[in-house]
Coordinates of C-alpha atoms and ligand atoms in Angstrom, one line a residue:
X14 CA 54.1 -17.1 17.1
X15 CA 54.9 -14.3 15.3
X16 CA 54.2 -10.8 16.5
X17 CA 51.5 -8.4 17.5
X18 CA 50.8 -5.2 16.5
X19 CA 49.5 -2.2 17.9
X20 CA 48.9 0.6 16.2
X21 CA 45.9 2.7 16.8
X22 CA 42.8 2.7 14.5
X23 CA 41.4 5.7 15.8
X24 CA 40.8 8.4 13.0
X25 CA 41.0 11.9 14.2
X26 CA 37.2 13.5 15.1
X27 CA 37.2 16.8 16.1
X28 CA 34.2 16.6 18.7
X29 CA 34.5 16.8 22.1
X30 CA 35.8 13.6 24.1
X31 CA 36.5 11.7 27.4
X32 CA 38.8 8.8 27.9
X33 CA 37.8 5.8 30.4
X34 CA 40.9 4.5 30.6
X35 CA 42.2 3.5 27.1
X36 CA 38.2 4.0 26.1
X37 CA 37.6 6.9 24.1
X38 CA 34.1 8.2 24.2
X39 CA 32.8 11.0 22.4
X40 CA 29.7 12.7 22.1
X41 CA 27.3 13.5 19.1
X42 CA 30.3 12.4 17.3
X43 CA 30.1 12.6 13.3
X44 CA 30.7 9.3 11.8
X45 CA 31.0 10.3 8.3
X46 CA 34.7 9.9 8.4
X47 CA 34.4 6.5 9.9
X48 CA 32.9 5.2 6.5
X49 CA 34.5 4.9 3.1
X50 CA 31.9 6.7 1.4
X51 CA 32.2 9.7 4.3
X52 CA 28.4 10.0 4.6
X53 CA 26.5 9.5 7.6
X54 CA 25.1 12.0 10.5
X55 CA 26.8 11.5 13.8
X56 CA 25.9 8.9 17.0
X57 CA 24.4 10.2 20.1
X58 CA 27.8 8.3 21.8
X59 CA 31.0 7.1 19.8
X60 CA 33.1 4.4 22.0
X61 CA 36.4 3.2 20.7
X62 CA 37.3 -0.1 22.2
X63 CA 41.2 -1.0 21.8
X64 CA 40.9 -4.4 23.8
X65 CA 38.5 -7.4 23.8
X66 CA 37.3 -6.6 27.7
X67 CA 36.1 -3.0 26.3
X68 CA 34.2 -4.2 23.3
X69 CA 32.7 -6.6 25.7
X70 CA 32.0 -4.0 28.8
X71 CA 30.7 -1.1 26.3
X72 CA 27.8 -4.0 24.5
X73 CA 27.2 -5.1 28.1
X74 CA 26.7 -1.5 28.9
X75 CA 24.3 -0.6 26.0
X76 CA 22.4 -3.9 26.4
X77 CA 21.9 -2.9 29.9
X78 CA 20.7 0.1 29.1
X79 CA 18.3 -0.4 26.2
X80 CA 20.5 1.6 23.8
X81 CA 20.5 0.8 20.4
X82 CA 24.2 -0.9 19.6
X83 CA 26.0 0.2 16.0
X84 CA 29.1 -1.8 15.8
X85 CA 32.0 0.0 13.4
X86 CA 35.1 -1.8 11.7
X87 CA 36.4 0.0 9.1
X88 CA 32.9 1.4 8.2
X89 CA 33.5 0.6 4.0
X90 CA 30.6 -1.6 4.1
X91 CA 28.1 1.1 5.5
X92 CA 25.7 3.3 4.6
X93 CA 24.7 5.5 7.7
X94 CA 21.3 7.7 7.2
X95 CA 21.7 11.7 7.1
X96 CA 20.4 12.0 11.0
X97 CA 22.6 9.2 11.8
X98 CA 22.5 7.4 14.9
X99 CA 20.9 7.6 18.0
X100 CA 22.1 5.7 20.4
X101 CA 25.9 3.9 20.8
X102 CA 28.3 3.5 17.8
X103 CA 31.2 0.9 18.8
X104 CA 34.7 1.2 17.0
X105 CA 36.1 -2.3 17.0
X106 CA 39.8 -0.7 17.2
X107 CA 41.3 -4.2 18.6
X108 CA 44.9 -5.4 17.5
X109 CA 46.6 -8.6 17.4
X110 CA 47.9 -10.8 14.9
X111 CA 48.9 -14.7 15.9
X112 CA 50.9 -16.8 13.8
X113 CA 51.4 -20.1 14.3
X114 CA 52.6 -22.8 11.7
X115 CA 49.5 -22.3 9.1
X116 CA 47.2 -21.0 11.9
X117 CA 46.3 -17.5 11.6
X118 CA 44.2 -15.8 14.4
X119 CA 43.6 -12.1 14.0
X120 CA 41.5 -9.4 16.4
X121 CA 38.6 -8.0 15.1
X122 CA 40.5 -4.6 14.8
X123 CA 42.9 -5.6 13.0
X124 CA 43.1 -4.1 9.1
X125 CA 42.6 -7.1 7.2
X126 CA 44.3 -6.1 4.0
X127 CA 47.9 -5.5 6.2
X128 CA 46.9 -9.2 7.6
X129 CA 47.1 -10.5 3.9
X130 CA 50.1 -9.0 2.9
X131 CA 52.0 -10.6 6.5
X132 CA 50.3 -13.9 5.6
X133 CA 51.7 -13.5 1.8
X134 CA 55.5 -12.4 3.4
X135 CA 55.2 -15.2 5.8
X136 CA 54.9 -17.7 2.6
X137 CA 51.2 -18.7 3.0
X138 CA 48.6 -19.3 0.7
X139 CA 44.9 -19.0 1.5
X140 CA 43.7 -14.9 1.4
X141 CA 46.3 -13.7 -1.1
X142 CA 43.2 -12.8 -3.5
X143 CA 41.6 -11.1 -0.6
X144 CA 44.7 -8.3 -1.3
X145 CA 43.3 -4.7 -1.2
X146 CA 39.8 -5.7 0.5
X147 CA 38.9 -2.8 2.7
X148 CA 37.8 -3.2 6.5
X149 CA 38.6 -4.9 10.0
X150 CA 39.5 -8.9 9.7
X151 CA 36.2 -8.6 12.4
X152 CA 34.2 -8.2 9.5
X153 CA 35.4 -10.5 7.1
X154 CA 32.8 -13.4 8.0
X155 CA 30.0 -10.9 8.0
X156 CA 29.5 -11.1 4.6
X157 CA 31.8 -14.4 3.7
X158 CA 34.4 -11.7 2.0
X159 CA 35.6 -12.3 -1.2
X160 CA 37.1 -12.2 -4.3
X161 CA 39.0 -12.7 -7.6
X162 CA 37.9 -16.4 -6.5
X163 CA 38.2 -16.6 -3.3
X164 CA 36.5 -16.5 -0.2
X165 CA 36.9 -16.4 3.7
X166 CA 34.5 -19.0 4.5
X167 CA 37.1 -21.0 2.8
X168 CA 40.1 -21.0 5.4
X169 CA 38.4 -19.7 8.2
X170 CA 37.9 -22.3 11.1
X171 CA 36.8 -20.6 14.0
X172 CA 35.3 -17.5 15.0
X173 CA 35.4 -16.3 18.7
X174 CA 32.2 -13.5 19.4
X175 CA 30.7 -12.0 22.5
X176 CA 27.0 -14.0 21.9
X177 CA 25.0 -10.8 23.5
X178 CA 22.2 -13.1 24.0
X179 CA 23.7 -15.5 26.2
X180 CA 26.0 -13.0 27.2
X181 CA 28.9 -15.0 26.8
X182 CA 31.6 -15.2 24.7
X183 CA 31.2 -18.1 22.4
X184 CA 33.0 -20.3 19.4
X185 CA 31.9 -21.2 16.4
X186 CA 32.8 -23.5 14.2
X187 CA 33.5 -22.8 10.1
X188 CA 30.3 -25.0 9.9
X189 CA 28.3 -23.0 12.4
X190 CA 28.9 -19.4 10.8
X191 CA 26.5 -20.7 7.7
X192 CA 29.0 -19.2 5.1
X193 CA 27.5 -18.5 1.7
X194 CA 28.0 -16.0 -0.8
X195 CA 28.1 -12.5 1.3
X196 CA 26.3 -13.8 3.7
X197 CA 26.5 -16.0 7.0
X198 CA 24.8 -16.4 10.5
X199 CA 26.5 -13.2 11.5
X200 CA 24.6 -11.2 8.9
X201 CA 21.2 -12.7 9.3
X202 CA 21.1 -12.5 13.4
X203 CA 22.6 -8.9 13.0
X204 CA 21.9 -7.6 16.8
X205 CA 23.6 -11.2 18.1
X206 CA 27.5 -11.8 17.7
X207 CA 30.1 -9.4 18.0
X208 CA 32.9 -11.1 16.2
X209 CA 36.1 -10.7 18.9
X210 CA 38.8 -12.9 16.9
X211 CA 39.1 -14.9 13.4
X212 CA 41.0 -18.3 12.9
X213 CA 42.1 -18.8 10.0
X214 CA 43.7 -22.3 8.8
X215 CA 46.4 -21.1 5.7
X216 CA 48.7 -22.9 3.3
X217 CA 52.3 -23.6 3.3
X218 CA 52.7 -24.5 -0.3
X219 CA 56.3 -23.4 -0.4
X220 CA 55.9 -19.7 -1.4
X221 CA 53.1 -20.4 -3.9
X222 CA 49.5 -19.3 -4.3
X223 CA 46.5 -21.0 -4.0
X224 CA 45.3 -22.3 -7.1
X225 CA 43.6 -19.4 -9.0
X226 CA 40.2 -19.8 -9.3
X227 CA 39.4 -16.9 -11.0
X228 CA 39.4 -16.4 -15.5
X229 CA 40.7 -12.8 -15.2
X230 CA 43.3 -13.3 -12.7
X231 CA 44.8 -16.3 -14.6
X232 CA 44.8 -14.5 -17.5
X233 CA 46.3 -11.4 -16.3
X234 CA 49.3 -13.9 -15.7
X235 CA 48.8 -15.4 -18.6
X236 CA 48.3 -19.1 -16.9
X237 CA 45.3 -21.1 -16.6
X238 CA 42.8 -21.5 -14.4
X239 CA 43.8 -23.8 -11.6
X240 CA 47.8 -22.7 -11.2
X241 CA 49.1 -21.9 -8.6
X242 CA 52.0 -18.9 -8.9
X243 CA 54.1 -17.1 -6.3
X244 CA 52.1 -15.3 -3.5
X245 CA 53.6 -12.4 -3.9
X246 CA 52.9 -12.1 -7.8
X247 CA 49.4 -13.3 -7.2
X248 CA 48.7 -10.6 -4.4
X249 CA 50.1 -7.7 -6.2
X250 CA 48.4 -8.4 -9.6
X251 CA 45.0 -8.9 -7.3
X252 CA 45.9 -5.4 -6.2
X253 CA 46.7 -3.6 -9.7
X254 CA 43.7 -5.3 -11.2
X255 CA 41.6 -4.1 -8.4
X256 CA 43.3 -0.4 -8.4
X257 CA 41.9 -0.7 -12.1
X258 CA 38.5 -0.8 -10.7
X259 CA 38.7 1.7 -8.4
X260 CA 38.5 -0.5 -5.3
X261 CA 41.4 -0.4 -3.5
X262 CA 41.0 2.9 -1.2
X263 CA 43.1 6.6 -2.4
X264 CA 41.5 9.1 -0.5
X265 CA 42.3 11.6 -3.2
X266 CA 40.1 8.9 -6.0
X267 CA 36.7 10.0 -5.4
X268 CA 36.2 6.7 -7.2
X269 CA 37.4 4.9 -3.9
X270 CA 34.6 7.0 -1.7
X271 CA 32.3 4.0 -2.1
X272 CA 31.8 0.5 -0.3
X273 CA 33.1 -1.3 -3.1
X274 CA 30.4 -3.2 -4.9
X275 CA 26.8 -1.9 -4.2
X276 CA 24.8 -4.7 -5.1
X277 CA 25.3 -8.3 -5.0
X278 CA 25.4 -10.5 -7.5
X279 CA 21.7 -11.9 -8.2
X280 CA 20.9 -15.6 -7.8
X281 CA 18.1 -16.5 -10.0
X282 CA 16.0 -19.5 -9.7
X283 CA 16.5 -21.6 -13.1
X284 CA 12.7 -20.9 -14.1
X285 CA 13.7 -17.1 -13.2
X286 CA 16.7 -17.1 -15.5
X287 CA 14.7 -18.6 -18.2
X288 CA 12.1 -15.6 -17.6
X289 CA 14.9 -13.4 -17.8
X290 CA 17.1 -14.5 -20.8
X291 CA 14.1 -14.4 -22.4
X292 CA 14.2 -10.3 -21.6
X293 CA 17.2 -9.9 -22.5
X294 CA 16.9 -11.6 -25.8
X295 CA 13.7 -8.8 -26.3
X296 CA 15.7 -6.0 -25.5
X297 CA 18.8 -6.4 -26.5
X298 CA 18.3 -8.9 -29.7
X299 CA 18.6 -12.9 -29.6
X300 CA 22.2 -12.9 -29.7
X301 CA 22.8 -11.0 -26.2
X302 CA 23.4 -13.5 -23.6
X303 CA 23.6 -12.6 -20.0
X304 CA 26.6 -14.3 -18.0
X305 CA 25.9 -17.1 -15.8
X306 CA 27.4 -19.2 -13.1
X307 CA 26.4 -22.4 -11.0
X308 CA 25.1 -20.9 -7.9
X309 CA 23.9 -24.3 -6.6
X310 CA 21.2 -27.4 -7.9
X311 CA 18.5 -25.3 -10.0
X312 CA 20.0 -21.8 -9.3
X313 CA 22.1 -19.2 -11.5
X314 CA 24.1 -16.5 -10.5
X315 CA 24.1 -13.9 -13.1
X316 CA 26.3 -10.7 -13.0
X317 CA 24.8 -6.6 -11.3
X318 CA 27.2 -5.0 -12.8
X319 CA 26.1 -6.0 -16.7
X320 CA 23.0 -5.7 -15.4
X321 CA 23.6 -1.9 -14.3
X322 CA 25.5 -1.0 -17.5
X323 CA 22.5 -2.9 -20.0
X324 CA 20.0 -1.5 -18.7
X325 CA 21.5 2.2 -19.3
X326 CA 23.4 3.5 -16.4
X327 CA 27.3 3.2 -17.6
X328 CA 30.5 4.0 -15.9
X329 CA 30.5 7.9 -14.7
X330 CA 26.5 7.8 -14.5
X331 CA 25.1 10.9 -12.7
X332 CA 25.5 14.4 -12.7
X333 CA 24.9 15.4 -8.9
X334 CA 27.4 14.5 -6.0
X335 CA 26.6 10.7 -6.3
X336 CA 27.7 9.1 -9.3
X337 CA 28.6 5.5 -10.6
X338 CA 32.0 4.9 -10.3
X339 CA 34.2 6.2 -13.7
X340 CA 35.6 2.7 -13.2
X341 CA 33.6 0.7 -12.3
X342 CA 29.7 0.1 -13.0
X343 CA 29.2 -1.9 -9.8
X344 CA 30.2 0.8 -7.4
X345 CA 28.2 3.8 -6.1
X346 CA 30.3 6.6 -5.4
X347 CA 30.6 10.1 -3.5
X348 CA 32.0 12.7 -5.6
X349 CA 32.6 14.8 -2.5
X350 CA 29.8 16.6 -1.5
X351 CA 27.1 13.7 -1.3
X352 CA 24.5 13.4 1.2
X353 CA 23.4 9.6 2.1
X354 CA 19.8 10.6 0.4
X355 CA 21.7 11.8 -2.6
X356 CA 23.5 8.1 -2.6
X357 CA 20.3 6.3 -2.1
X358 CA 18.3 8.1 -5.1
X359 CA 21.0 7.3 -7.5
X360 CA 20.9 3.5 -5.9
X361 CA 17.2 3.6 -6.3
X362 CA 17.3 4.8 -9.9
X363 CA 19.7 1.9 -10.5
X364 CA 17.5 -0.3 -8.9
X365 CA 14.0 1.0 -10.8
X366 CA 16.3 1.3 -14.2
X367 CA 17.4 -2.6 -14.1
X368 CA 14.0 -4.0 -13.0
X369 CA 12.0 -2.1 -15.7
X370 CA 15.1 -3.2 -18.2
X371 CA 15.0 -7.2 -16.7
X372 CA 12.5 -7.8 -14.4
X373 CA 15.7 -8.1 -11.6
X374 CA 15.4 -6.9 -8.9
X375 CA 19.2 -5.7 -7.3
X376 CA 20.0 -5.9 -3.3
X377 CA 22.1 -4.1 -1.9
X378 CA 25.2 -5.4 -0.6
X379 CA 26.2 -2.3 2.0
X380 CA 24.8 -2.3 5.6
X381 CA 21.9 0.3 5.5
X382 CA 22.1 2.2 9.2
X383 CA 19.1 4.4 9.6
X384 CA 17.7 4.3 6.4
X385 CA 16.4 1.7 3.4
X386 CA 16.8 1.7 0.1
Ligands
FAD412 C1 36.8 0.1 -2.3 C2 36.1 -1.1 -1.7 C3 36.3 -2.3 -2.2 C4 35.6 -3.4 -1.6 N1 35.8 -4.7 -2.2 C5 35.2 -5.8 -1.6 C6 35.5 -7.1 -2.2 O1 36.2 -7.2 -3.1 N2 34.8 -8.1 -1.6 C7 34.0 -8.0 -0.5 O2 33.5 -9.0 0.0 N3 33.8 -6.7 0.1 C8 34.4 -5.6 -0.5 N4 34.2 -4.4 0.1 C9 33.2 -4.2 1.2 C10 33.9 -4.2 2.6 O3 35.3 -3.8 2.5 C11 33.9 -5.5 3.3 O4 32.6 -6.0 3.4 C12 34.6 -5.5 4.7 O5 34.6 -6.8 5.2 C13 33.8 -4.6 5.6 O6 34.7 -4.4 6.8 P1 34.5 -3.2 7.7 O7 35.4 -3.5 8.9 O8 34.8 -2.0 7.0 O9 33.0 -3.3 8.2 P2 32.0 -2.1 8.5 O10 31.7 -1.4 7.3 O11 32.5 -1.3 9.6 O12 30.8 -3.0 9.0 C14 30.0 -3.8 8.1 C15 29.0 -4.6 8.9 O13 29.7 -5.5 9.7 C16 29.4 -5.2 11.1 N5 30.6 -5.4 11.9 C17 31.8 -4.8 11.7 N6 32.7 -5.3 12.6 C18 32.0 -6.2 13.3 C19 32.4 -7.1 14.4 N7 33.6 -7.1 14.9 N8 31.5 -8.0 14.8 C20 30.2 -8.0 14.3 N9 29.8 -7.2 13.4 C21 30.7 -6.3 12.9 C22 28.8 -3.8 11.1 O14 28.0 -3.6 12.2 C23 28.1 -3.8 9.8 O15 26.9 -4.4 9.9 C24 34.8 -3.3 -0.5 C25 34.6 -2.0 0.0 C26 35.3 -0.9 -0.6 C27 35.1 0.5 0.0

């Protein structure tokens, strides 16, 4: 076993507070600086729960009591409404990171891009991609995290949750957390599970990645698809290449104030692709050809992000205080001064603009608290 750590994820809120014990609880706490994008009014109650037992006694406590539940990681998949939040936010603020051998198990609290860089020093492969991804390990199977090609459904095994309608703590299996891409069980029973720990099962390939799955990553190395390199030269080039794009959080990069990618990628039936090439070829002359992916038998996956810059609305789109990222067309961003309403008219101009453009309709990938797009 190798260590555990126990620093505090508390940020600093300025609001008066009580302490149960190691429980924090505020009141009509703000929780804008609990997101990414620093938007959101505040929660009638704000609980910070630093060990299993208190995440489990404060959702025991609101279930009790018929008060709306709002569970908080690293809030940089979250878009909380102006008014904010009327009943009990929880901050998942556990630590505790378990090696043994290959086998990973992490809290919920724990910051899951530290995690990848102690799994990459310890010599294993498995998340070393995952570099850089904001947010609580907790979260990770939420939305089946992932990228520059790979995933978490892919070396998670078990995840241990309070189940808060049995009222038990429970654990499922990789195959019973219905991974797919950014999504899983855990996102489509949202007021069920409250993910307490994460098993991971990693690879000792003596100091070497995973094999890269991913075009741009192998390139950026200048190796092909399907080699493996060291861990440590895969994690950091993840990192730079991601720093390009403006999604590795710098609080002073305005570009960063976002939750990374707003919209998913869409997965078109094969009749629906037809339909659309078929609107691209009108707009944007017979030689444009959208990118596509396998997504499964009779389904394509086909990029937002081209999408979003096609139909019009390029890097730096926007002249109020929410703006598309000057890096990146994929992410929404707060310039500074944004409310969540200013976010969510610029997200539904993206959304009218690529639909009138394609006849796609864009979902957004962000956890809407309060509000809808
Ligand atoms: C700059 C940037 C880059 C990003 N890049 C990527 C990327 O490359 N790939 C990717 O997949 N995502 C990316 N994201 C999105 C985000 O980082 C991930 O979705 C992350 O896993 C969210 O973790 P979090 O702890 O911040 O979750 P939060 O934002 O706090 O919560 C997200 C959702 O999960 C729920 N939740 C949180 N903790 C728990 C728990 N313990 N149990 C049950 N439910 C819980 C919340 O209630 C909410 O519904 C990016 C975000 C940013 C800001």
């Amino acid at each position: 076993m190798v260590g555990a750590s126990s620093s505090s994820r508390c940020r600093g809120l300025s609001v008066p507070s009580r302490s149960l014990g190691r429980v924090q609880e505020l009141h009509d706490a703000p929780l804008a600086p609990l997101t990414t994008f620093r938007l959101g009014g505040p929660a009638t109650r704000l609980v910070t729960a630093t060990t299993d037992a208190e995440v489990i006694a404060a959702v025991r406590e609101a279930d009790d009591a018929g008060t709306p539940l709002l569970l908080i990681g690293g809030g940089s998949n979250l878009v909380i409404g102006d008014k904010g939040f009327d009943g009990t936010a929880l901050h998942i603020a556990t630590a505790g990171f378990s090696l043994d051998g290959t086998t990973l198990e992490l809290a919920a609290g724990e910051i899951w891009t530290d995690a990848v860089a102690r799994t990459v020093e310890a010599g294993l492969a498995g998340v070393e991609c995952l570099a850089g991804i904001p947010g609580s390990a907790g979260a990770t199977p939420i939305q089946n995290v992932g990228a520059y090609g790979q995933e978490v459904s892919a070396t998670i095994t078990e995840v241990t949750a309070y189940d808060r309608r049995s009222r038990a703590t429970v654990t499922l299996a990789n195959a019973d957390c219905a991974f797919s891409y950014r999504h899983s069980r855990f996102k489509a029973e949202p007021e069920r599970y409250v993910v307490l720990r994460v098993r991971f099962e990693l690879e000792d390939a003596a100091g070497l990645s995973a094999p890269l799955r991913y075009a741009e990553t192998a390139r950026a190395l200048g190796v092909e698809a399907g080699d493996r390199v060291p861990l440590t030269t895969a994690r950091e080039t993840v990192l730079k290449l991601r720093a390009g794009k403006g999604m590795v959080l710098d609080p002073e990069d305005h570009d960063t104030w976002s939750a990374g990618s707003f919209f998913t990628n869409p997965i078109l039936t094969d009749g629906e692709f037809a339909a659309f090439r078929s609107r691209v070829a009108e707009r944007l002359g017979e030689s444009a050809e959208p990118p596509a992916f396998p997504a499964g038998e009779g389904h394509v996956k086909t990029s937002a992000a081209w999408l979003i810059d096609k139909a019009g609305f390029t890097k730096g789109y926007g002249t109020g205080p929410a703006r598309i990222s000057t890096k990146h067309t994929l992410a929404l961003t707060n310039r500074g001064d944004a409310t969540t309403e200013d976010l969510l008219a610029l997200a539904r101009e993206v959304v009218a603009g690529v639909h009138e453009a394609f006849g796609v309709t864009l979902v957004n990938e962000p956890v809407t608290v309060g509000v809808r797009l």
